[in-house]
């Protein structure tokens, strides 16, 4: 697991910026009822997820083995 992994949430833009990840890392966003609403595999060491299409609420972001809970306002 990459120790330099960072997840930053830009609330004004409704974006999640992930840095320090390895390429070919699986990224998933899961809503509060457990449904995967976004899934992709990284190709670079920085990745942006746009949350604008999704409703306000709490989401789980899984990046490789790391799990982070975020809130979209």
Short mmCIF file of C-alpha atoms in Angstrom, two decimals:
data_model
loop_
_atom_site.label_atom_id
_atom_site.label_comp_id
_atom_site.label_asym_id
_atom_site.label_seq_id
_atom_site.Cartn_x
_atom_site.Cartn_y
_atom_site.Cartn_z
CA UNK A 1 0.00 0.00 0.00
CA UNK A 2 1.24 3.45 -0.89
CA UNK A 3 2.11 5.48 2.22
CA UNK A 4 1.92 8.84 0.39
CA UNK A 5 -1.75 8.41 -0.57
CA UNK A 6 -3.76 11.58 0.07
CA UNK A 7 -7.49 12.22 -0.34
CA UNK A 8 -8.54 15.88 -0.50
CA UNK A 9 -12.15 16.96 -0.78
CA UNK A 10 -12.85 20.25 -2.57
CA UNK A 11 -16.29 21.10 -1.25
CA UNK A 12 -16.71 24.19 -3.46
CA UNK A 13 -16.22 22.12 -6.64
CA UNK A 14 -17.66 18.82 -5.30
CA UNK A 15 -14.50 16.99 -6.32
CA UNK A 16 -12.29 14.43 -4.63
CA UNK A 17 -8.60 14.76 -5.50
CA UNK A 18 -6.52 11.64 -4.84
CA UNK A 19 -2.73 11.92 -5.02
CA UNK A 20 0.15 9.56 -4.36
CA UNK A 21 -1.59 6.47 -5.75
CA UNK A 22 -0.09 3.70 -7.82
CA UNK A 23 -1.27 3.22 -11.37
CA UNK A 24 -3.81 0.46 -11.88
CA UNK A 25 -5.33 1.09 -8.45
CA UNK A 26 -9.07 0.39 -8.17
CA UNK A 27 -11.18 3.37 -7.05
CA UNK A 28 -14.82 3.02 -5.97
CA UNK A 29 -17.43 5.37 -4.55
CA UNK A 30 -20.22 3.66 -2.61
CA UNK A 31 -23.40 5.34 -1.43
CA UNK A 32 -24.88 4.98 2.06
CA UNK A 33 -27.05 1.99 1.07
CA UNK A 34 -24.02 0.08 -0.22
CA UNK A 35 -24.45 0.58 -3.97
CA UNK A 36 -21.29 1.26 -5.98
CA UNK A 37 -22.04 4.44 -7.91
CA UNK A 38 -18.60 5.02 -9.40
CA UNK A 39 -15.76 2.69 -10.25
CA UNK A 40 -12.54 3.09 -12.21
CA UNK A 41 -8.90 2.05 -12.36
CA UNK A 42 -6.21 4.72 -12.15
CA UNK A 43 -3.71 5.30 -14.94
CA UNK A 44 -1.71 8.07 -13.23
CA UNK A 45 -0.60 8.94 -9.69
CA UNK A 46 -3.27 11.67 -9.36
CA UNK A 47 -6.97 11.13 -9.85
CA UNK A 48 -10.06 13.37 -9.67
CA UNK A 49 -13.59 12.19 -8.94
CA UNK A 50 -16.42 14.59 -9.78
CA UNK A 51 -19.26 14.27 -7.26
CA UNK A 52 -21.55 16.81 -8.99
CA UNK A 53 -23.80 14.13 -10.56
CA UNK A 54 -24.58 12.66 -7.13
CA UNK A 55 -26.93 13.78 -4.35
CA UNK A 56 -25.76 15.30 -1.09
CA UNK A 57 -24.96 12.72 1.56
CA UNK A 58 -22.32 10.41 2.95
CA UNK A 59 -20.21 8.27 0.64
CA UNK A 60 -17.51 5.68 1.11
CA UNK A 61 -14.45 6.08 -1.10
CA UNK A 62 -12.32 2.96 -1.56
CA UNK A 63 -8.88 3.40 -3.07
CA UNK A 64 -6.99 0.13 -3.15
CA UNK A 65 -7.04 -1.01 0.48
CA UNK A 66 -7.80 2.44 1.93
CA UNK A 67 -11.38 3.32 2.88
CA UNK A 68 -12.46 6.88 3.60
CA UNK A 69 -15.88 8.26 4.52
CA UNK A 70 -16.73 11.60 2.91
CA UNK A 71 -19.71 13.92 2.94
CA UNK A 72 -21.04 15.78 -0.07
CA UNK A 73 -22.96 18.96 0.78
#
